[in-house]
XYZ file of C-alpha atoms in Angstrom:
783
model
C 0.500 0.028 0.223
C 1.442 3.652 -1.334
C 0.755 7.141 0.159
C 0.781 10.333 -1.616
C 4.510 12.370 -0.814
C 2.947 16.638 0.490
C 6.383 17.846 0.212
C 7.298 21.597 -1.195
C 7.240 21.955 -5.204
C 4.797 19.416 -4.826
C 1.900 19.507 -7.444
C -1.445 19.583 -5.868
C -5.311 19.536 -6.900
C -7.207 21.336 -4.441
C -10.439 23.176 -4.723
C -10.936 22.320 -7.914
C -8.074 24.060 -8.852
C -4.225 23.162 -9.637
C -2.028 24.839 -7.353
C 2.333 24.081 -6.065
C 3.505 23.483 -2.185
C 5.547 26.848 -1.756
C 5.904 26.847 2.230
C 5.127 23.770 4.366
C 5.948 24.217 8.396
C 4.232 23.029 10.348
C 0.414 22.219 10.038
C 0.276 24.807 7.860
C 1.325 25.395 3.845
C 0.919 27.627 1.366
C -0.166 27.023 -1.895
C 0.652 28.940 -5.145
C -1.690 28.451 -7.990
C -1.500 29.945 -11.573
C -1.775 33.911 -12.268
C 0.520 34.500 -8.695
C -2.396 33.142 -6.339
C -1.994 31.791 -2.711
C -3.815 30.242 -0.538
C -2.627 29.260 2.910
C -4.121 26.401 4.533
C -3.720 23.643 7.969
C -2.174 20.246 6.344
C -5.002 17.922 7.752
C -7.796 19.985 6.184
C -5.916 19.744 2.885
C -5.352 16.304 2.868
C -9.296 15.498 4.455
C -10.580 17.987 1.127
C -12.955 16.183 -1.421
C -11.107 16.117 -4.269
C -8.054 16.693 -2.997
C -5.100 14.294 -4.967
C -1.223 15.026 -5.754
C -0.166 15.083 -8.317
C 2.310 12.911 -10.268
C 5.846 12.718 -7.182
C 6.267 9.243 -6.464
C 4.934 7.255 -3.623
C 6.506 6.037 -0.899
C 5.389 2.244 0.826
C 2.928 2.357 3.499
C 3.209 0.257 6.410
C 4.154 -3.694 5.630
C 0.784 -6.097 6.659
C 2.779 -8.074 9.512
C 0.397 -10.507 9.925
C 0.446 -11.560 6.884
C 4.484 -11.639 6.980
C 4.253 -13.587 10.120
C 1.777 -15.836 8.609
C 4.450 -17.132 5.690
C 6.779 -20.058 5.802
C 10.026 -18.694 7.338
C 12.255 -19.169 4.167
C 9.964 -17.052 2.616
C 9.869 -13.956 5.346
C 13.857 -14.623 5.580
C 13.624 -14.757 1.800
C 12.221 -10.982 1.732
C 14.006 -10.015 4.779
C 17.206 -10.259 2.454
C 15.665 -8.700 -0.619
C 14.773 -5.282 1.620
C 18.408 -4.972 2.516
C 19.813 -5.503 -1.042
C 17.372 -2.867 -2.601
C 18.007 -0.550 -0.119
C 21.627 -0.500 -0.166
C 21.044 0.163 -3.720
C 19.375 2.965 -3.346
C 21.069 4.582 -0.638
C 24.963 2.867 -0.044
C 23.375 1.216 3.261
C 21.404 -1.960 3.541
C 19.685 -0.596 5.881
C 17.426 2.637 7.310
C 19.931 3.934 10.253
C 22.745 4.616 7.236
C 25.501 3.828 10.080
C 28.739 4.014 8.957
C 30.769 4.527 5.218
C 28.686 2.361 2.372
C 30.613 0.152 0.067
C 32.566 1.940 -2.432
C 30.547 -0.029 -5.549
C 27.131 1.045 -3.834
C 28.689 4.561 -2.647
C 25.451 6.964 -4.365
C 28.641 9.694 -4.776
C 30.662 8.065 -6.723
C 28.734 5.939 -8.858
C 25.710 5.876 -10.847
C 22.211 3.998 -10.042
C 23.481 1.645 -13.189
C 26.549 1.120 -11.968
C 25.222 0.236 -8.751
C 22.443 -2.274 -10.222
C 25.113 -4.077 -11.916
C 27.301 -4.582 -8.439
C 24.304 -6.331 -7.420
C 23.596 -8.669 -9.926
C 27.016 -9.745 -9.606
C 27.464 -10.051 -6.182
C 23.815 -12.403 -5.758
C 25.087 -14.424 -8.773
C 28.336 -14.790 -7.024
C 26.055 -16.255 -3.870
C 24.031 -18.423 -5.699
C 20.839 -16.208 -6.308
C 19.825 -17.016 -9.995
C 19.425 -12.246 -10.191
C 19.843 -10.418 -13.696
C 20.482 -6.230 -13.412
C 16.659 -6.283 -14.699
C 15.313 -8.663 -11.538
C 17.087 -6.059 -9.625
C 15.488 -3.002 -11.130
C 12.402 -4.998 -10.821
C 12.941 -5.437 -7.264
C 12.793 -2.188 -6.866
C 10.014 -0.735 -8.556
C 8.144 -3.414 -6.460
C 9.049 -2.177 -3.286
C 8.277 1.395 -4.092
C 5.237 0.710 -4.569
C 3.832 -2.362 -2.046
C 6.954 -2.095 0.185
C 8.098 -5.196 2.384
C 5.359 -7.082 0.762
C 6.137 -6.381 -2.889
C 9.473 -8.509 -2.058
C 7.907 -11.414 -1.432
C 8.053 -14.850 -3.533
C 4.471 -14.324 -5.535
C 3.971 -17.654 -6.199
C 3.407 -18.408 -2.065
C 0.939 -16.055 -1.542
C -1.512 -16.215 -5.304
C -2.504 -19.793 -3.768
C -4.869 -22.022 -5.912
C -8.049 -21.110 -7.338
C -10.819 -23.220 -5.916
C -12.533 -23.317 -9.277
C -9.103 -24.645 -10.723
C -8.694 -23.860 -15.341
C -12.918 -24.259 -15.198
C -14.520 -22.514 -18.266
C -16.232 -19.044 -16.956
C -19.290 -19.902 -19.378
C -19.613 -23.308 -17.445
C -19.471 -21.572 -14.323
C -21.741 -19.111 -14.575
C -24.275 -21.685 -16.251
C -24.158 -24.156 -12.450
C -25.041 -20.913 -10.472
C -27.636 -20.046 -12.800
C -29.186 -22.963 -12.940
C -28.620 -23.404 -8.883
C -30.282 -20.250 -7.805
C -32.867 -20.880 -10.173
C -33.865 -24.868 -8.708
C -34.089 -23.523 -5.061
C -37.439 -23.754 -4.582
C -37.573 -27.086 -6.738
C -37.955 -30.381 -4.871
C -34.435 -31.691 -3.803
C -32.486 -33.653 -6.962
C -29.286 -35.127 -7.643
C -25.832 -33.701 -9.002
C -26.238 -35.692 -11.859
C -29.774 -34.537 -13.060
C -28.078 -30.708 -12.685
C -25.715 -31.907 -15.118
C -28.261 -32.518 -17.660
C -30.256 -28.857 -16.841
C -26.654 -27.200 -17.294
C -25.476 -29.066 -20.239
C -28.758 -27.988 -21.816
C -28.898 -24.529 -20.847
C -25.311 -24.298 -22.282
C -26.424 -26.147 -25.844
C -29.625 -23.392 -25.639
C -26.945 -20.482 -24.966
C -23.892 -20.898 -26.764
C -25.030 -23.966 -29.358
C -24.618 -27.373 -29.403
C -21.079 -28.951 -28.605
C -19.022 -24.797 -28.473
C -18.870 -25.543 -24.978
C -17.646 -28.973 -23.412
C -19.193 -30.130 -20.583
C -16.380 -31.154 -17.380
C -16.825 -34.535 -16.923
C -19.066 -36.320 -14.194
C -16.308 -36.473 -11.491
C -14.743 -32.377 -11.971
C -18.308 -31.192 -12.332
C -19.436 -32.463 -9.291
C -15.805 -30.564 -7.805
C -16.789 -27.408 -9.390
C -20.272 -27.959 -7.907
C -19.593 -28.709 -4.256
C -16.697 -25.497 -4.716
C -19.798 -22.856 -6.038
C -22.696 -23.986 -3.456
C -20.661 -25.660 -0.477
C -21.831 -22.698 2.388
C -24.017 -20.648 -0.205
C -27.332 -21.925 0.527
C -27.496 -24.160 -3.110
C -27.035 -27.757 -2.066
C -28.672 -30.160 0.930
C -32.320 -30.337 1.680
C -35.044 -27.958 0.275
C -36.012 -26.835 3.489
C -31.947 -26.172 4.170
C -32.581 -24.073 0.956
C -35.450 -22.747 1.451
C -34.537 -21.749 5.371
C -31.145 -19.819 3.669
C -32.887 -18.111 0.514
C -35.215 -16.112 3.499
C -32.029 -15.127 5.410
C -31.641 -10.821 4.652
C -28.200 -10.030 3.296
C -25.923 -9.129 5.844
C -24.531 -7.622 8.245
C -27.649 -8.316 10.086
C -28.864 -5.550 12.565
C -30.085 -7.488 16.101
C -33.729 -6.148 16.461
C -33.863 -4.080 20.130
C -36.900 -3.769 22.202
C -36.404 -0.618 25.728
C -40.210 -1.407 26.609
C -42.730 -3.591 27.302
C -45.110 -4.152 23.612
C -42.673 -1.701 21.599
C -41.998 -4.668 19.516
C -44.374 -7.961 19.552
C -43.981 -11.104 17.271
C -46.924 -13.146 16.621
C -46.979 -15.513 14.714
C -48.343 -19.285 14.664
C -47.005 -23.454 13.749
C -48.544 -26.464 14.155
C -47.913 -28.109 17.867
C -45.702 -31.013 18.091
C -49.034 -33.002 19.817
C -51.607 -34.982 18.709
C -55.369 -34.188 20.399
C -58.215 -36.537 21.079
C -61.079 -34.364 19.681
C -64.726 -35.695 20.042
C -65.790 -39.108 18.683
C -61.604 -40.610 20.182
C -60.961 -38.130 16.550
C -56.850 -37.447 16.459
C -55.622 -34.059 15.360
C -52.410 -31.637 15.752
C -53.617 -28.562 16.595
C -52.676 -25.042 15.729
C -50.336 -22.631 17.318
C -50.550 -19.736 17.211
C -48.721 -16.967 20.408
C -47.537 -13.326 21.184
C -43.735 -13.247 22.201
C -43.145 -9.433 23.973
C -39.399 -8.642 22.217
C -38.412 -7.057 25.257
C -39.513 -9.636 27.824
C -39.359 -12.399 26.018
C -42.520 -12.658 27.436
C -44.990 -15.113 26.192
C -48.125 -12.234 26.383
C -51.086 -14.760 24.442
C -51.867 -18.350 23.482
C -54.268 -19.680 20.688
C -54.887 -23.054 20.634
C -57.515 -24.264 17.520
C -57.929 -27.875 15.496
C -58.492 -26.675 12.461
C -56.039 -23.601 11.658
C -56.550 -20.542 13.079
C -58.412 -17.948 12.315
C -58.350 -14.026 11.854
C -60.841 -13.592 14.593
C -57.948 -16.160 16.734
C -55.443 -13.524 15.937
C -57.324 -10.778 17.018
C -58.370 -12.629 20.059
C -54.504 -12.310 21.369
C -54.232 -8.090 21.282
C -57.115 -9.289 24.271
C -55.675 -11.348 25.648
C -52.323 -9.673 25.941
C -53.920 -6.575 27.939
C -55.914 -9.309 30.300
C -54.777 -11.265 33.034
C -54.205 -14.684 33.181
C -56.874 -15.664 36.043
C -55.569 -18.508 38.028
C -56.263 -22.030 37.359
C -58.033 -24.074 39.698
C -55.326 -26.784 41.068
C -52.145 -24.553 40.591
C -49.905 -23.756 42.814
C -49.729 -20.340 45.354
C -46.229 -19.747 43.631
C -47.536 -19.413 40.551
C -49.597 -16.750 41.024
C -48.579 -12.731 40.413
C -48.534 -11.965 44.220
C -45.594 -14.113 44.553
C -43.330 -13.597 41.359
C -40.927 -10.617 41.141
C -43.479 -7.715 40.030
C -44.300 -4.990 42.094
C -47.621 -6.797 42.868
C -49.325 -4.145 45.137
C -48.240 -1.051 43.237
C -49.809 -2.863 40.172
C -53.076 -4.049 41.660
C -53.436 -0.288 42.996
C -53.189 0.812 39.257
C -55.272 -2.385 38.439
C -57.623 -4.517 40.665
C -58.054 -7.541 37.959
C -54.373 -8.227 38.710
C -55.265 -9.220 42.263
C -55.791 -12.724 41.527
C -53.868 -13.644 38.717
C -51.243 -16.201 37.505
C -47.328 -14.639 37.117
C -48.016 -14.425 33.581
C -47.288 -9.749 32.283
C -50.195 -7.833 30.965
C -49.029 -5.695 28.102
C -50.318 -3.322 25.844
C -48.582 -3.381 22.218
C -47.645 -0.618 20.552
C -46.345 -2.704 16.834
C -47.381 -5.781 16.304
C -44.825 -7.788 13.804
C -45.966 -10.668 11.845
C -45.592 -12.525 8.296
C -47.542 -12.122 5.041
C -50.457 -15.552 6.516
C -53.513 -14.610 5.532
C -54.518 -14.732 8.988
C -52.399 -11.742 9.974
C -52.877 -9.099 6.586
C -56.768 -10.001 6.710
C -58.967 -6.664 7.373
C -59.665 -8.225 9.900
C -56.886 -8.187 12.173
C -55.768 -5.114 10.914
C -58.994 -3.375 11.723
C -58.322 -5.071 15.313
C -55.347 -3.459 15.748
C -56.621 0.473 14.597
C -59.348 -0.327 16.819
C -56.937 -0.586 19.836
C -53.963 2.156 18.567
C -51.613 -1.101 17.636
C -49.311 -0.873 14.324
C -48.579 -3.182 12.163
C -45.593 -4.239 10.753
C -45.665 -7.210 8.182
C -42.138 -8.710 6.859
C -40.834 -9.685 3.654
C -42.511 -13.081 2.563
C -40.816 -15.661 3.019
C -38.639 -14.465 5.978
C -38.259 -15.758 9.544
C -35.473 -14.211 10.701
C -37.223 -11.112 10.579
C -38.616 -12.227 13.429
C -35.805 -15.354 15.000
C -37.691 -14.079 18.205
C -40.826 -15.592 17.870
C -39.556 -18.019 15.757
C -36.756 -18.911 18.703
C -39.910 -19.591 21.243
C -41.409 -21.825 19.038
C -38.370 -24.011 19.050
C -38.309 -23.725 23.313
C -41.924 -24.831 23.255
C -40.926 -27.859 21.537
C -38.169 -28.670 23.466
C -39.359 -27.895 27.010
C -43.597 -28.868 26.329
C -44.769 -30.207 23.196
C -41.487 -33.446 23.984
C -42.917 -34.145 27.380
C -46.169 -34.852 26.311
C -48.164 -37.707 25.588
C -49.284 -37.932 21.576
C -45.785 -35.753 20.736
C -45.000 -35.166 16.371
C -41.661 -34.860 16.718
C -40.846 -31.328 14.646
C -41.052 -33.182 11.589
C -41.849 -37.058 9.880
C -38.267 -37.665 10.265
C -38.315 -37.438 13.596
C -41.619 -38.671 14.223
C -42.076 -42.498 16.228
C -44.844 -45.586 15.280
C -48.073 -44.804 17.212
C -48.084 -41.518 17.918
C -51.957 -41.660 17.413
C -52.247 -44.373 19.932
C -50.343 -42.089 22.741
C -52.440 -38.428 22.403
C -54.428 -38.689 26.175
C -54.825 -35.345 26.024
C -58.233 -33.203 24.455
C -57.605 -29.650 23.200
C -59.004 -28.108 27.045
C -56.906 -29.762 28.574
C -53.578 -29.302 26.502
C -53.932 -24.717 26.827
C -54.569 -25.791 30.540
C -51.304 -27.602 30.124
C -49.475 -25.337 28.003
C -50.741 -22.565 29.792
C -49.186 -23.885 33.235
C -45.623 -24.755 31.461
C -45.587 -20.530 29.855
C -46.364 -19.451 33.249
C -43.836 -21.872 35.605
C -41.413 -22.973 32.835
C -41.130 -19.986 30.584
C -41.717 -17.059 32.826
C -39.668 -18.262 35.485
C -36.564 -19.257 33.580
C -33.723 -16.847 33.198
C -33.481 -16.150 28.989
C -29.364 -14.968 27.813
C -30.813 -12.462 25.756
C -32.074 -10.890 29.104
C -29.860 -8.298 30.932
C -30.824 -6.437 34.073
C -30.821 -2.536 33.489
C -28.542 -1.694 35.859
C -27.101 -5.401 35.830
C -25.652 -6.195 32.135
C -23.830 -9.007 33.676
C -26.339 -10.694 35.105
C -29.479 -12.723 32.915
C -32.590 -12.183 33.888
C -36.062 -14.288 33.670
C -39.184 -12.873 31.675
C -40.927 -11.521 34.493
C -37.819 -10.279 36.093
C -37.293 -8.150 32.762
C -40.420 -7.257 33.337
C -40.428 -6.407 36.921
C -37.497 -3.973 36.237
C -38.857 -1.964 32.922
C -42.410 -1.591 34.516
C -41.332 0.470 36.797
C -39.544 2.363 34.417
C -42.074 2.519 32.420
C -45.391 2.284 33.942
C -48.106 0.640 33.583
C -52.006 1.481 32.031
C -54.543 -0.938 32.244
C -57.103 -1.632 29.294
C -59.753 -3.082 30.007
C -62.013 -4.461 26.552
C -66.512 -4.089 27.077
C -68.442 -6.256 24.512
C -67.944 -3.863 21.884
C -64.891 -4.280 21.711
C -65.196 -7.737 21.640
C -67.078 -7.317 18.925
C -64.707 -5.370 17.514
C -62.580 -7.869 17.259
C -64.712 -10.356 14.986
C -64.035 -10.932 10.989
C -65.927 -8.238 9.081
C -68.343 -8.083 5.824
C -69.355 -5.250 4.313
C -73.053 -6.202 3.051
C -76.507 -5.440 2.154
C -79.427 -5.200 4.075
C -82.296 -6.707 2.069
C -85.976 -7.194 2.976
C -85.449 -10.389 3.825
C -82.045 -10.330 5.801
C -78.923 -10.391 5.580
C -77.392 -12.867 2.933
C -74.053 -14.773 3.029
C -71.903 -17.605 2.416
C -75.512 -19.345 1.677
C -77.016 -18.460 5.177
C -79.828 -15.516 6.037
C -79.467 -13.605 8.973
C -82.505 -11.673 9.670
C -84.187 -10.400 12.873
C -87.679 -8.595 13.204
C -86.077 -5.322 15.224
C -86.991 -1.656 14.668
C -82.681 -1.423 14.167
C -82.527 -3.562 11.890
C -86.165 -3.411 9.938
C -84.627 0.910 9.465
C -81.684 -0.766 7.588
C -83.416 -3.011 5.099
C -83.510 -1.490 1.438
C -81.074 1.831 2.494
C -77.448 2.385 2.342
C -75.513 3.539 5.065
C -73.203 6.681 5.707
C -70.287 4.259 4.093
C -70.135 5.621 0.872
C -66.272 3.727 0.558
C -67.990 0.631 0.846
C -70.990 1.567 -1.436
C -73.566 1.936 0.856
C -73.090 -0.977 2.146
C -73.477 -2.080 6.039
C -70.638 -3.036 8.292
C -71.186 -6.414 9.218
C -69.302 -8.203 12.390
C -69.539 -12.786 11.878
C -67.687 -15.507 14.094
C -66.387 -18.274 11.794
C -65.994 -20.627 15.222
C -69.871 -19.915 15.844
C -71.888 -18.707 11.923
C -74.896 -19.009 14.621
C -75.812 -14.902 14.491
C -74.020 -12.046 13.286
C -73.542 -8.243 14.912
C -75.219 -5.488 12.585
C -73.232 -1.749 12.905
C -76.722 0.064 12.841
C -77.163 3.368 13.559
C -78.170 2.803 17.195
C -74.926 0.630 18.160
C -74.416 -2.777 17.949
C -77.596 -5.393 16.982
C -76.959 -9.321 16.850
C -78.709 -10.909 14.472
C -79.423 -14.900 14.063
C -79.231 -17.570 11.196
C -83.344 -18.481 10.083
C -82.157 -21.846 10.671
C -80.253 -21.530 13.766
C -82.970 -23.893 15.464
C -82.524 -26.607 12.862
C -79.121 -27.477 13.867
C -78.724 -28.806 17.358
C -74.078 -28.975 17.723
C -71.552 -26.611 17.750
C -70.473 -25.789 13.900
C -67.660 -23.581 12.380
C -68.095 -22.017 9.028
C -65.465 -24.624 8.436
C -68.397 -27.457 8.524
C -70.451 -25.037 6.500
C -68.427 -25.186 3.747
C -68.106 -29.009 3.465
C -71.338 -29.282 3.912
C -71.900 -27.150 0.457
C -69.494 -29.158 -0.983
C -71.293 -32.097 -0.286
C -74.847 -30.828 -1.653
C -76.024 -29.909 -5.170
C -78.418 -27.614 -5.347
C -81.097 -28.116 -7.175
C -84.527 -25.638 -6.014
C -84.791 -21.822 -5.139
C -81.578 -20.378 -3.056
C -84.314 -20.399 0.301
C -84.960 -23.935 -0.354
C -81.354 -24.880 -0.961
C -80.137 -23.025 2.501
C -82.780 -25.064 4.251
C -81.618 -28.271 2.895
C -77.803 -27.565 3.319
C -78.855 -26.443 7.353
C -80.583 -30.246 7.326
C -78.025 -32.001 5.752
C -75.553 -30.034 8.388
C -77.637 -31.237 11.180
C -77.525 -34.795 9.906
C -74.035 -34.744 10.132
C -72.936 -33.616 12.900
C -75.836 -35.571 14.728
C -74.165 -38.705 13.536
C -70.515 -37.432 14.520
C -71.968 -37.850 17.824
C -73.115 -40.698 18.128
C -69.407 -41.956 15.999
C -71.644 -42.688 12.771
C -70.748 -41.404 9.114
C -67.197 -41.968 7.564
C -63.898 -41.515 8.848
C -63.669 -37.564 7.130
C -67.167 -36.759 8.357
C -66.574 -37.483 11.937
C -62.695 -35.572 11.516
C -64.686 -32.411 10.058
C -68.137 -32.998 13.164
C -65.109 -33.335 15.551
C -62.824 -30.176 15.091
C -65.844 -27.990 14.235
C -66.769 -28.495 18.455
C -63.215 -28.726 19.783
C -62.953 -25.216 18.226
C -66.150 -23.822 19.131
C -66.002 -25.223 22.423
C -61.584 -23.871 22.869
C -62.994 -20.510 20.856
C -65.638 -20.168 23.798
C -63.223 -21.166 26.634
C -60.424 -18.072 25.281
C -63.198 -15.528 25.209
C -64.655 -16.215 28.632
C -60.942 -16.967 30.269
C -59.941 -12.971 28.410
C -64.119 -11.713 29.495
C -63.221 -12.707 32.936
C -64.809 -16.273 33.716
C -67.826 -17.518 31.983
C -70.308 -15.857 33.555
C -69.661 -12.600 31.842
C -71.831 -10.842 29.720
C -68.629 -10.368 26.782
C -68.954 -14.736 26.049
C -73.200 -13.795 25.486
C -71.754 -11.291 23.226
C -70.256 -14.037 20.867
C -73.308 -16.062 21.016
C -70.701 -19.280 23.198
C -73.163 -19.619 26.126
C -75.043 -21.815 23.701
C -72.060 -23.986 23.881
C -72.462 -26.512 26.939
C -70.716 -28.353 28.962
C -72.569 -31.423 28.409
C -71.120 -33.084 25.173
C -72.923 -32.076 22.630
C -75.720 -30.131 24.393
C -76.372 -26.819 23.028
C -79.561 -24.623 24.229
C -80.050 -21.051 24.582
C -79.353 -19.079 27.956
C -82.452 -16.002 28.711
C -81.009 -14.721 32.495
C -81.053 -16.672 35.367
C -82.573 -20.125 36.024
C -86.764 -20.040 36.919
C -86.358 -21.214 40.376
C -83.298 -19.098 41.255
C -80.721 -22.397 41.303
C -76.886 -21.073 40.213
C -75.671 -22.785 36.647
C -74.705 -25.835 37.120
C -70.454 -25.298 36.947
C -68.224 -28.238 35.043
C -64.886 -28.611 36.266
C -63.946 -25.083 37.499
C -65.865 -23.722 34.361
C -69.191 -21.926 33.997
C -71.486 -23.025 31.395
C -75.534 -22.583 31.181
C -77.729 -25.531 30.470
C -81.486 -24.277 30.136
C -83.941 -26.727 32.451
C -85.259 -29.421 29.952
C -88.693 -29.546 30.882
C -88.609 -25.357 31.216
C -87.825 -25.381 27.345
C -90.383 -27.564 26.565
C -92.777 -25.014 28.007
C -91.561 -22.236 26.725
C -91.340 -23.825 23.374
C -94.766 -24.479 23.732
C -96.312 -21.425 25.013
C -93.239 -18.555 24.805
C -92.718 -15.746 22.550
C -90.113 -16.516 19.398
C -88.918 -14.427 17.031
C -89.879 -13.790 13.033
C -88.085 -15.311 10.280
C -88.944 -13.700 6.952
C -88.983 -15.561 3.580
C -87.325 -14.519 0.622
C -89.568 -11.578 -0.676
C -92.693 -11.729 0.833
C -91.095 -10.334 4.261
C -93.816 -12.363 6.630
C -93.287 -14.383 9.300
C -92.428 -17.461 8.433
C -92.955 -19.301 11.831
C -93.293 -17.806 15.176
C -95.516 -15.724 16.353
C -94.269 -12.996 18.753
C -91.667 -10.380 19.363
C -87.826 -10.924 19.139
C -87.226 -9.812 22.857
C -89.395 -8.568 25.397
C -87.368 -4.973 26.388
C -87.395 -6.148 30.190
C -84.853 -7.846 28.988
C -83.096 -4.250 28.895
C -80.956 -5.399 25.773
C -82.623 -2.818 23.050
C -82.368 -0.052 25.935
C -78.214 -1.202 26.416
C -78.080 -0.570 23.315
C -76.900 -4.637 23.045
C -77.709 -7.253 20.967
C -81.286 -8.600 22.217
C -81.103 -12.297 22.715
C -83.987 -14.322 21.060
C -85.605 -16.920 22.897
C -85.884 -20.005 21.695
C -88.124 -20.383 18.076
C -90.480 -23.466 17.399
C -89.545 -25.089 13.846
C -92.194 -23.761 11.526
C -95.059 -25.973 10.988
C -95.037 -29.459 8.949
C -91.094 -29.315 9.279
C -89.036 -32.456 9.148
C -87.507 -31.291 12.379
C -90.268 -30.117 14.628
C -89.497 -30.393 18.405
C -92.417 -31.606 20.466
C -93.967 -29.254 23.131
C -92.679 -30.967 26.256
C -89.717 -32.959 24.843
C -86.052 -32.085 25.885
C -84.269 -29.339 24.088
C -82.217 -30.169 21.116
C -78.727 -31.775 21.888
C -79.624 -32.171 25.980
C -79.466 -35.492 27.569
C -82.564 -37.696 28.324
C -82.732 -40.800 29.218
C -78.933 -41.564 29.790
C -78.880 -40.729 25.688
C -78.362 -38.012 23.218
C -82.081 -35.954 21.930
C -82.461 -36.592 18.354
C -84.522 -33.646 17.289
C -84.818 -35.424 13.678
C -86.557 -38.660 14.776
C -88.149 -36.654 17.292
C -89.930 -34.431 14.978
C -89.990 -37.549 12.747
C -92.499 -39.503 15.561
C -94.130 -36.434 15.781
C -95.553 -36.007 11.924
C -96.276 -39.769 12.003
C -98.934 -39.244 14.552
């Protein structure tokens, strides 16, 4: 490496002009330009000025790379040092820079010219056995002036061999191109790659223009090009390497709780037992706070997460996790490292909470999955004031914290649970389905307990106390340290907030009601009647009305009217006696061919759906039908349980606002809840959770003489069944702005599933078996 020399008389370029250095005094330089103009500048300023350069002049050698010299063989290093002494003696007359004593006569610059000194050195080296002539001495002098001592090193030693050898550059370019093109393809052999490269060479350069190397040489060339670059290996390894961002990497940093929260979903590595013994894997969705590494929310679903489940994560984050029955007191927030007394004074909900942080997110980082980029999830984030930051597609490292958390869940929780499947098929054992013993509710309780006891209390290597950077802390300890600096602001959610988290659709309200996905929703209510055939104020949605629906319970929707939210039931909800989801409905739609009008086809779909669910409840039907029905019931139960916990318990009106109170604790049970029981007895408590179930006898009496909601036929606008109002005003639903809850409606006269007065309600237990509304209707009509 060389540097330009600024000396008196040197020509330099400065400030866009050429100058001559006239005076160099200390750090001050006097420049003389054309026409006699002068300029005095400081030497550091001159050297650092933009566009400065020394014009002409001889460079001087810079500092030699001593670390590279130390890595050379001893003989090579000594030979370079010997050449340095010879070159210095030729140029200065002295073999070193100390210049002590007198130069030898044949190298004295005062009496010998440079040419004579070069000849003398060549003769001396030849006599010493070196193969060095005058040209070699002259060449070494030039290399030393340019590169210093490193220029005198034998180039054959430092050059090294090429990893590609003498391969044709055209072959190398085509190999790299083909390797990059097949990154997303299934794994293949090197012989397939060789054929593809041969075809590409013929297509680009012509047949026979470029010779393809032999197989062994080609394989060595491919490994030299692709090893360590993510171009070879399994398809998973190639995708993982291709999704990695371009270095240098920037670590993700968050300094306060909720500043950055990562959301992601993955299959849980555990088989769960659903209804009727159906075994299936569950979908896991979590929210991870980057600042504290806390798992703030968890959702388990049997058939994959929906957008409403991702939105429910936000509600879980801002809601304390209640202590479960049987949990040790050590898992409570009172016994954790957080400043409990100060937090309870701000948020009374923490009094009976488990030791899991309550964090209000500011920004969530999500991938490009349909769940997280849906209008439902983005709208839920906007309603809570949360920013959404999507990462590039197929870029796992962009949310590496949550990906690493999934791996920790697999190694710390899943592998210890019966029915563990392993992370992929290659790690799965035999008979995993037979090992599964836990249902979705039990797995959720086990996972919640592990999060509190095994994750939140475990020291994390990436978490350091702000005042003790050498001490690693647990997520709870980190939250305790940061909440003292950033504070805690409670964010309690109301019933309206939960409705805002549901999936949104923009639909018209017609005379027959609201229709989508071959389902019609209608209710004889002043709020909804005022919207029929009218446009809403949302011109950007073409005057359609905002409708919120729950894919885990399609039995009702919520319409935003000018007066507030109104719950509108499905007109055929009484025909379906067991829980179902939107996936179950889509499955039935795909199996029933439409042969009648829209209204008749919808009623037929409802009857087929009810028949499918009842047969699956008895263990009948095909394997596919039982799996669909089991996942529907498990998903509805799991969603209802999650909502009840977030809303503050099973008795909360927020769960009723979602319709989850219909899913009773008895398997196969579904019924309406119209307030307290008539006999004043509290609702049944099953497994520590409160579930609502109507008394069978009262249910039959209500059906015989109680009021029922109107349902309209298509185009006619007249009631199809029932003869009363939707709900009595004393229920208080319309006055409070919440959706009025209809009493159970009797089936239409002549319908195939008409219920006998006084019979047990649909889905309730009677005589040790499950009541079958369809069979009962057949017996009743036969009379």
